[in-house]
CSV table of C-alpha atoms in Angstrom, one decimal:
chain,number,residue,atom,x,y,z
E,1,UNK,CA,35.2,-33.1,72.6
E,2,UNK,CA,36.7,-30.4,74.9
E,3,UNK,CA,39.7,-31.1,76.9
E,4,UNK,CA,39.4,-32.6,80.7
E,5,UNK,CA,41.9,-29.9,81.5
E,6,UNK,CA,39.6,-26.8,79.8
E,7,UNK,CA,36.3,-28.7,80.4
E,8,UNK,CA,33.6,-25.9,81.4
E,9,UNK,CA,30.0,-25.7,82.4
E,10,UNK,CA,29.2,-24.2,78.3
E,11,UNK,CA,31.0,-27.6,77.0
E,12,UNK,CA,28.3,-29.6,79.2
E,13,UNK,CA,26.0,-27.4,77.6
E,14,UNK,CA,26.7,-27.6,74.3
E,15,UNK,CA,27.3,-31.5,74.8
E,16,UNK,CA,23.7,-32.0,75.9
E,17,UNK,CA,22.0,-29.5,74.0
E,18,UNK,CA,20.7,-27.4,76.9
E,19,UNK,CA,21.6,-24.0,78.6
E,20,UNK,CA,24.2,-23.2,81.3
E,21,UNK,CA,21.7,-22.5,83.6
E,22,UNK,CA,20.4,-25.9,83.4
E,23,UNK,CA,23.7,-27.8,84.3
E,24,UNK,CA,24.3,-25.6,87.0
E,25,UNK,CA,20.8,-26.7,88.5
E,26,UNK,CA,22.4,-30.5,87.9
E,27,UNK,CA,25.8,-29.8,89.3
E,28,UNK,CA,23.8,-28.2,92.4
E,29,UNK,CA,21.6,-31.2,92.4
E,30,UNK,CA,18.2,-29.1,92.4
E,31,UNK,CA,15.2,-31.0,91.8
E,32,UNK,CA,13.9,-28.6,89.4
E,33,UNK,CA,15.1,-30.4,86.4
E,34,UNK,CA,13.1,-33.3,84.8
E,35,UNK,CA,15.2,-36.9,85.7
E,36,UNK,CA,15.7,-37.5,81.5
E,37,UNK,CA,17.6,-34.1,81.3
E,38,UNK,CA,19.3,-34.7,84.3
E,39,UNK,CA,20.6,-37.8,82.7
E,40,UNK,CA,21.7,-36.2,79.7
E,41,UNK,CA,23.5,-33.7,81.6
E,42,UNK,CA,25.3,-36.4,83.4
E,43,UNK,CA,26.6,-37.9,80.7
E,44,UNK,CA,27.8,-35.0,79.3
E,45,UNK,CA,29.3,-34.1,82.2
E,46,UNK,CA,31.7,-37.7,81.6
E,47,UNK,CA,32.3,-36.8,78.1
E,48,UNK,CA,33.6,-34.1,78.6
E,49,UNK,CA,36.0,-34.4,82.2
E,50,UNK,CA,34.4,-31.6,83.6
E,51,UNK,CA,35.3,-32.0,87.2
E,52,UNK,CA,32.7,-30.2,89.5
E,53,UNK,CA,34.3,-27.9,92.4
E,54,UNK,CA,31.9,-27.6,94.8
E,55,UNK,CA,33.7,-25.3,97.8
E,56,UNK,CA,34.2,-22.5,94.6
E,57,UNK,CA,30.4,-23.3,93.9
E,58,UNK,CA,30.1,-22.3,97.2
E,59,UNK,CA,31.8,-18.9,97.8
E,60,UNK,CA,30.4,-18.1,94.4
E,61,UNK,CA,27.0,-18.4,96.4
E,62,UNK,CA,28.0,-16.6,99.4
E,63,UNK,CA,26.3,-19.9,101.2
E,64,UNK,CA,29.5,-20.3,103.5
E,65,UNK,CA,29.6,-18.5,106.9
E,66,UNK,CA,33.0,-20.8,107.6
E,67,UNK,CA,35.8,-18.8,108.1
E,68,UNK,CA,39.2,-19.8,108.6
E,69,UNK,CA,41.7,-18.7,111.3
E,70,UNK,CA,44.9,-19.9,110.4
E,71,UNK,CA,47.8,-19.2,112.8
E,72,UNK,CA,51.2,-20.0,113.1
E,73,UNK,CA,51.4,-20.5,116.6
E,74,UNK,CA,49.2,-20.6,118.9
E,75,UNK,CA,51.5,-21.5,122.0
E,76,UNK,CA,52.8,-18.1,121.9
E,77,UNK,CA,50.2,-15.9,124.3
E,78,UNK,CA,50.4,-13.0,121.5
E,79,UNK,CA,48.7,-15.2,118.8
E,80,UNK,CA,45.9,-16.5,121.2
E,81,UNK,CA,45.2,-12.9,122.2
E,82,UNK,CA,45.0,-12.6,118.8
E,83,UNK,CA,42.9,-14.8,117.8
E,84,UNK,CA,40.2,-13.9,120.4
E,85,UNK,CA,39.7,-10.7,118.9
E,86,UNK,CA,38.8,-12.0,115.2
E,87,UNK,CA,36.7,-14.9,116.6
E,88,UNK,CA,34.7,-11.8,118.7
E,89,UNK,CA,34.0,-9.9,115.7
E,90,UNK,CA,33.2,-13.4,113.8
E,91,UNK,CA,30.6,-14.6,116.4
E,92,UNK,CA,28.6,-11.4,116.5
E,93,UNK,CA,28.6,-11.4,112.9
E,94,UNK,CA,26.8,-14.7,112.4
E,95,UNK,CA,30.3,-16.5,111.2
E,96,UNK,CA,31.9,-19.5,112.5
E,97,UNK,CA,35.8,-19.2,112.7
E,98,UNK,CA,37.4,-22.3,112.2
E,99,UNK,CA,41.2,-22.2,114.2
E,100,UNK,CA,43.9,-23.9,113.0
E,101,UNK,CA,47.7,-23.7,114.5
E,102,UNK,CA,50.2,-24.5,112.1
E,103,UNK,CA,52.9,-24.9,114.3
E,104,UNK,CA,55.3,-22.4,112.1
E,105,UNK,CA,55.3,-25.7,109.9
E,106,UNK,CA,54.8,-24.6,105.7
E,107,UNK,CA,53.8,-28.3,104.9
E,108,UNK,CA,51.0,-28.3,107.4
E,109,UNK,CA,49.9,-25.2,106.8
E,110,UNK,CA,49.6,-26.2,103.4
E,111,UNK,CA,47.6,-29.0,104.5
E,112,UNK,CA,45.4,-26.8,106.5
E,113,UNK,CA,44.7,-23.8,103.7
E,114,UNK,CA,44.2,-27.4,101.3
E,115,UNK,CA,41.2,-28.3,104.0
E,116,UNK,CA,39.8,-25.0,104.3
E,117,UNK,CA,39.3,-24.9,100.4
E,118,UNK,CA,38.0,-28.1,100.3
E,119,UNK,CA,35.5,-27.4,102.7
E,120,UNK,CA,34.3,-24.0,100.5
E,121,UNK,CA,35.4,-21.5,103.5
E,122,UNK,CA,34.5,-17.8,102.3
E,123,UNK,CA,37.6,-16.3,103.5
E,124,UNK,CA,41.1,-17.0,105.0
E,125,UNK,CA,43.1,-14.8,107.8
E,126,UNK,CA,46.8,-16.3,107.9
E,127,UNK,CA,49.8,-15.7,110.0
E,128,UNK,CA,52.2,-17.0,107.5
E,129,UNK,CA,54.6,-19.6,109.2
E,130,UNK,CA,57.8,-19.3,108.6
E,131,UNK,CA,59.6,-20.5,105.1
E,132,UNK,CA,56.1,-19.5,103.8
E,133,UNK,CA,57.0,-19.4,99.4
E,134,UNK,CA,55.5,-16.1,98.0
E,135,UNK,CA,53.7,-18.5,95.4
E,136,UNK,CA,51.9,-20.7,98.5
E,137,UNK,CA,48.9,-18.4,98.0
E,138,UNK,CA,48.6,-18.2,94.3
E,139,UNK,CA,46.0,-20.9,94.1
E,140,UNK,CA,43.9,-19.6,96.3
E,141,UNK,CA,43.8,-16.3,94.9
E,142,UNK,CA,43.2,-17.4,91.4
E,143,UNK,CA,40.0,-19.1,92.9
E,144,UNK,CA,38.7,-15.8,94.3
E,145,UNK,CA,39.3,-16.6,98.0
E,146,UNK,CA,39.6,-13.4,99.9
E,147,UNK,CA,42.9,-13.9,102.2
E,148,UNK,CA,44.2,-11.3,104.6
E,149,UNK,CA,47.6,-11.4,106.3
E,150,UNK,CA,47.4,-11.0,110.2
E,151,UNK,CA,50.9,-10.1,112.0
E,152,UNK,CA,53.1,-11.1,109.0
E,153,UNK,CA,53.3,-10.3,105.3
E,154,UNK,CA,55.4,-12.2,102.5
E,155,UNK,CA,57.6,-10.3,100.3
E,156,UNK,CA,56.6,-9.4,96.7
E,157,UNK,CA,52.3,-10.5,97.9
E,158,UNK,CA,49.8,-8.3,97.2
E,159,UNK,CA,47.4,-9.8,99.6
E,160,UNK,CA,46.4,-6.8,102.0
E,161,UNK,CA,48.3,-7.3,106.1
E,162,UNK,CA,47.0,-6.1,109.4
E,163,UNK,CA,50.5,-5.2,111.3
E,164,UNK,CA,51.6,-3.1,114.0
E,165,UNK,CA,53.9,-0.6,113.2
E,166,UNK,CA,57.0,-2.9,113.9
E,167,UNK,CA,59.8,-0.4,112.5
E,168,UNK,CA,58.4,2.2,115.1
E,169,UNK,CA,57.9,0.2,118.0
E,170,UNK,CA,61.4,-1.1,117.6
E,171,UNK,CA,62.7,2.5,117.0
E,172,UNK,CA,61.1,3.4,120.9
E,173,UNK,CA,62.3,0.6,122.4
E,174,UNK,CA,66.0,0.9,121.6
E,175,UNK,CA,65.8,5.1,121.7
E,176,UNK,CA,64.3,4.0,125.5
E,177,UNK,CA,67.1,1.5,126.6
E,178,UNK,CA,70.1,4.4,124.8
E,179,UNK,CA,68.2,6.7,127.2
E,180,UNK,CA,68.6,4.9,130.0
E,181,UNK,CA,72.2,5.1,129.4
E,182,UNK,CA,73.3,1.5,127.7
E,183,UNK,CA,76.0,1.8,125.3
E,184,UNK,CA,76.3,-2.0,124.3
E,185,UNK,CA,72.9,-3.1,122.7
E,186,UNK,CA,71.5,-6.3,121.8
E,187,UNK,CA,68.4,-7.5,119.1
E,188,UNK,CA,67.4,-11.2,120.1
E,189,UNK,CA,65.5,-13.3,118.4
E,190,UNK,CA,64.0,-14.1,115.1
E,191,UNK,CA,65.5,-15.0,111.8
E,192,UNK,CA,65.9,-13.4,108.6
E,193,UNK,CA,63.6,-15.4,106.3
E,194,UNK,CA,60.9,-13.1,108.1
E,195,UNK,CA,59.8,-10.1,107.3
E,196,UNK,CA,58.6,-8.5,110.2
E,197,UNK,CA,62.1,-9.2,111.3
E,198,UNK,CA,63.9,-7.3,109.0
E,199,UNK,CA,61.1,-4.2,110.0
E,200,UNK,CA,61.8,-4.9,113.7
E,201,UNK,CA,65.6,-5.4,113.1
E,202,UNK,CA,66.0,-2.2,111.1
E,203,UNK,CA,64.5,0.1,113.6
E,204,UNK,CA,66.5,-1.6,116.4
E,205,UNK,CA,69.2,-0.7,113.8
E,206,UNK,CA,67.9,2.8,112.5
E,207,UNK,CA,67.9,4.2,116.4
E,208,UNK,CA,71.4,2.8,117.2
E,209,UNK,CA,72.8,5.2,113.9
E,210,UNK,CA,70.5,7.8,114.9
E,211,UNK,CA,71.5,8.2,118.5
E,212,UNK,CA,75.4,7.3,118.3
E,213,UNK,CA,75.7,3.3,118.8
E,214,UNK,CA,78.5,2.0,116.5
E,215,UNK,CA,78.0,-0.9,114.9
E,216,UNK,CA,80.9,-2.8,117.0
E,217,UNK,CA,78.8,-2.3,119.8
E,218,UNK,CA,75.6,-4.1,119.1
E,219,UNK,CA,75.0,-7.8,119.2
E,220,UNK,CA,72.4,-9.5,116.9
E,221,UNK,CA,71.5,-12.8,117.8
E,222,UNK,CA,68.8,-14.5,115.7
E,223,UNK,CA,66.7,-17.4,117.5
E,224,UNK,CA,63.6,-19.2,117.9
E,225,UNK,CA,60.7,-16.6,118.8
E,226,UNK,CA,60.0,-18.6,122.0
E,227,UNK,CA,61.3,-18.5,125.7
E,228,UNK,CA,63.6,-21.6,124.7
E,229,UNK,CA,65.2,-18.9,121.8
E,230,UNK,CA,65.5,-16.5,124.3
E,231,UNK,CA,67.5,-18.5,126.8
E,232,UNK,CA,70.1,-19.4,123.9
E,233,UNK,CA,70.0,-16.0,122.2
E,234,UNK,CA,71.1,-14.7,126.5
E,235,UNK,CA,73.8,-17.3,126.6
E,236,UNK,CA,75.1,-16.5,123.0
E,237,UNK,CA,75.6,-12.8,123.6
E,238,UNK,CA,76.9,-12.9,127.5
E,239,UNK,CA,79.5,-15.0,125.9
E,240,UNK,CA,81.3,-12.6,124.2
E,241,UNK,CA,84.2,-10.8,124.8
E,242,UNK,CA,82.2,-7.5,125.6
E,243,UNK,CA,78.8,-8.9,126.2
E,244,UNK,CA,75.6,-6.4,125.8
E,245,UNK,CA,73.9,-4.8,128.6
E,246,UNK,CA,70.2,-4.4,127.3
E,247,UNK,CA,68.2,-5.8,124.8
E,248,UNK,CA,65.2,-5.4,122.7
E,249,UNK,CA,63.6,-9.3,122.2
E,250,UNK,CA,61.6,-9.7,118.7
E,251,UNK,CA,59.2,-10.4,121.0
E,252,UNK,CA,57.7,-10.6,124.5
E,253,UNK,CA,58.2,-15.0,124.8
E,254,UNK,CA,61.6,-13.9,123.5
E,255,UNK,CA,62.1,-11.8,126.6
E,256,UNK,CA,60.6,-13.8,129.1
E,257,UNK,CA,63.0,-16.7,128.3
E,258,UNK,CA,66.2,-14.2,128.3
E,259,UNK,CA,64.4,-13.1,132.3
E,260,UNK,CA,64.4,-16.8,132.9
E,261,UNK,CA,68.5,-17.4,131.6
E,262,UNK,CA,69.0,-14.3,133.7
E,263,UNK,CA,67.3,-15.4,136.7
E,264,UNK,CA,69.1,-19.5,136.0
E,265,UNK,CA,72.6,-17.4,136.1
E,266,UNK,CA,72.1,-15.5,139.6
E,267,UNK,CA,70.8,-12.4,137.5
E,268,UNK,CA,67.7,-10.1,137.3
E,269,UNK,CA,66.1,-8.4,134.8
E,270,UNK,CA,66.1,-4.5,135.6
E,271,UNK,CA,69.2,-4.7,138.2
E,272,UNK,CA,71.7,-6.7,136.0
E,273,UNK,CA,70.3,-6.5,132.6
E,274,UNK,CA,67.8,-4.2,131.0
E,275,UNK,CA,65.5,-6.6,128.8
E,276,UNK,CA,62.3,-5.0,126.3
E,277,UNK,CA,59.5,-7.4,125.0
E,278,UNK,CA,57.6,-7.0,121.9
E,279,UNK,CA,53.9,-7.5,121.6
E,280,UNK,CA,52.9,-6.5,125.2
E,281,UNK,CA,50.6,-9.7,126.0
E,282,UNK,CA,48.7,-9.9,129.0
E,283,UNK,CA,51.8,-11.7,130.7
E,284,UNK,CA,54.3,-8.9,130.2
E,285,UNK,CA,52.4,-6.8,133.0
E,286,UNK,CA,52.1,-9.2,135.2
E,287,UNK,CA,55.5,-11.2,134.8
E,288,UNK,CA,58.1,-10.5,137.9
E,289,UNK,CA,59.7,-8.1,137.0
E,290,UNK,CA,57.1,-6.4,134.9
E,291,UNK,CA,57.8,-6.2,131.3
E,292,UNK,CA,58.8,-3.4,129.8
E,293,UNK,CA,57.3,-4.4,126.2
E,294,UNK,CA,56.2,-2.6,122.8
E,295,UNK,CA,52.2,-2.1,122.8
E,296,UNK,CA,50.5,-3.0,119.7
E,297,UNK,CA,46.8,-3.1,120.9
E,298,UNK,CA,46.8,-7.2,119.8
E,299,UNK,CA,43.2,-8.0,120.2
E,300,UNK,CA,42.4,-4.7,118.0
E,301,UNK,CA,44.6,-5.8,115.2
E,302,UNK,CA,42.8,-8.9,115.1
E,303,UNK,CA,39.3,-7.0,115.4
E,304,UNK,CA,40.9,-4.7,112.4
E,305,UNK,CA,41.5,-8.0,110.4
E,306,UNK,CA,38.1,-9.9,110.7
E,307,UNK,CA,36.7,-6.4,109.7
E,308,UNK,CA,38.2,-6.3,106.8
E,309,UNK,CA,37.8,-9.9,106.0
E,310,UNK,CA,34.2,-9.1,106.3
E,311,UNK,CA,34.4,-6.3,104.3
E,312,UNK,CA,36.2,-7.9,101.4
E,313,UNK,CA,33.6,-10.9,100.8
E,314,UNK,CA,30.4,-8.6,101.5
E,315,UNK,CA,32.1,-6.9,98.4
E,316,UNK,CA,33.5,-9.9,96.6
E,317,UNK,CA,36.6,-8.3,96.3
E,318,UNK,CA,40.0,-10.0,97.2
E,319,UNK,CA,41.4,-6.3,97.3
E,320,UNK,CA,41.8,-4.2,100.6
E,321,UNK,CA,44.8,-2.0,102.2
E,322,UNK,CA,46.7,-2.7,104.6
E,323,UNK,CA,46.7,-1.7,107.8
E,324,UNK,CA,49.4,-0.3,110.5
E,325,UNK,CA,48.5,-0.3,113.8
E,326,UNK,CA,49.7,2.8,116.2
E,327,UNK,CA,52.4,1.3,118.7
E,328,UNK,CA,53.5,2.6,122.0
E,329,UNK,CA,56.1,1.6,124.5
E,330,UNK,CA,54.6,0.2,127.9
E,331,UNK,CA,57.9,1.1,130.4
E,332,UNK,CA,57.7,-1.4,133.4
E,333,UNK,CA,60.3,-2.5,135.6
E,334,UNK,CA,62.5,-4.7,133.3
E,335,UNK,CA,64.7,-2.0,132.2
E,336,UNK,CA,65.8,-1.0,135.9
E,337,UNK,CA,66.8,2.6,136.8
E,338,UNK,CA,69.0,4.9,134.6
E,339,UNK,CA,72.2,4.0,134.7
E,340,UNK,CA,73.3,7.4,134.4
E,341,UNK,CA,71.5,8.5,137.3
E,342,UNK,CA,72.6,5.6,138.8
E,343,UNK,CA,76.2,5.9,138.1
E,344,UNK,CA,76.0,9.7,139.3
E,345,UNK,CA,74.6,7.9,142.8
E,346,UNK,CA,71.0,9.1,142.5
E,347,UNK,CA,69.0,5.5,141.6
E,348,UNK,CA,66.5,7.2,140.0
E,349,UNK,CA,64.2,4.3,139.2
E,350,UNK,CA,62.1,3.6,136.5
């Protein structure tokens, strides 16, 4: 008798004396099969321990058109935007998109992912939340799941990510705020258990070497990646000795909440302190000032993604490259006029 653990649809077979084909019309429940063999099959089916999976019956099939959207956060406007452009790709493709937020919570999203397979999705696109373990995906992928990364990627995975070019689009943002003549620099927001901080980060980093900031004079305050983070990451950094005069915010709810501290302390983003978003949601343009803020073309990315996704179970492959999305730095009013200019009494604004 075969092992419960290493129980398998040719142990049923052999057990009852009929072919594979023949349980897997059982295990299916077709009503093809005469009731007497059905029995048998049953019964070998308990003397064995085979234990049926039905959702990897069902992406075996191809019968599921579920796909799940699993973000990890969906408060922050970047994520919805998103979002918006997977599900449009999804709807005109005949697929449901099941959205889940995970709240930048690894149990819950472990819970979620656990729900999806349950419930025989044919593919997964995650935003990893935060404290995500390389092995969280390892089941999944073992059961032939196609999973694709959206916005974030974990460290030794080869599960293919859609992503901006964050290293670049950090890289403009700080060359454009040494440009406008600040000397003492600032990266707020973010922590390092990320890895799209640590490409963000190091080309914050990358154009301070390049273009003659010394290390003494920037300030790196990790945070929360919400306005609530940015407020704290503002009051951390104004209260040193030699406080920064711009920053570059991981990202644009970062930057807003730094406006807000700015505004709650008599300040202004642009006049008093220049202040770069990340992301460039819908918000940043409209936001008073206007955000200047690092365009990453959001709702494409997420297009990009449910492509691929497409792609990859059309094939039924769990292989696919990744993709960088083209950045570009949208200047707004945040960043005020060039100080050097200024300082030379020509308020040249931006």
């Amino acid at each position: 008798m075969a092992s419960r653990a290493k129980a398998t649809i040719l142990d049923i077979a052999r057990e009852a004396g009929v072919s594979k084909s023949t349980v897997s019309l059982v295990l299916q429940g077709s009503g093809l099969i005469r009731p007497e063999t059905a029995v048998k099959v049953r019964k070998a089916i308990e003397d064995v321990g085979y234990v049926y999976n039905r959702g990897a019956a069902n992406l075996r099939k191809a019968h599921s058109n579920v796909i799940g959207m699993v973000i990890n956060d969906l408060t922050n406007p970047f994520f919805a935007e998103l979002a918006v452009g997977m599900e449009r790709v999804f709807q005109a493709a005949g697929i449901v998109p099941f959205i889940a937020n995970t709240a930048e919570n690894p149990v819950r999203q472990e819970e979620v992912l656990k729900s999806l397979m349950e419930q025989g999705v044919a593919g997964l696109i995650v935003s990893p939340a935060r404290g995500t373990t390389p092995g969280a995906f390892r089941r999944i992928e073992a059961a032939g799941v196609p999973v694709v990364f959206a916005m974030r990627r974990l460290p030794e995975s080869r599960i293919p990510a859609i992503a901006p070019d964050n290293h670049r689009g950090a890289y403009l943002a700080t060359q454009h705020l040494i440009g406008k003549g600040h000397r003492r620099l600032a990266f707020f927001g973010g922590s390092s258990d990320l890895v799209v901080y640590h490409d963000r980060l190091g080309g914050f980093i990358e154009a301070c070497e390049t273009l003659g900031i010394p290390a003494a004079n920037r300030t790196i305050v990790e945070g929360e990646t919400s306005r609530r983070g940015g407020m704290a990451c503002l009051e951390t950094a104004l209260a040193a000795a030699e406080p920064p005069t711009a920053a570059l915010c991981f990202n644009d709810a970062v930057a807003f909440g730094v406006m807000l501290a700015l505004r709650k302390r008599g300040l202004e983003a642009g006049a008093d302190f220049a202040v770069v978003g990340f992301d460039d949601v819908a918000e940043a343009e409209h936001y008073m000032p206007a955000l200047t803020s690092v365009a990453v073309d959001t709702a494409g990315l997420g297009e990009r993604a449910a492509h691929v996704m497409l792609k990859m179970i059309q094939s039924r492959t769990t292989r696919a490259e990744d993709h960088i999305g083209a950045v570009s730095l949208a200047v707004r009013e945040s960043c005020g006029p060039d100080r050097n200019a200024r300082d030379a009494g020509m308020g040249d604004a931006a």
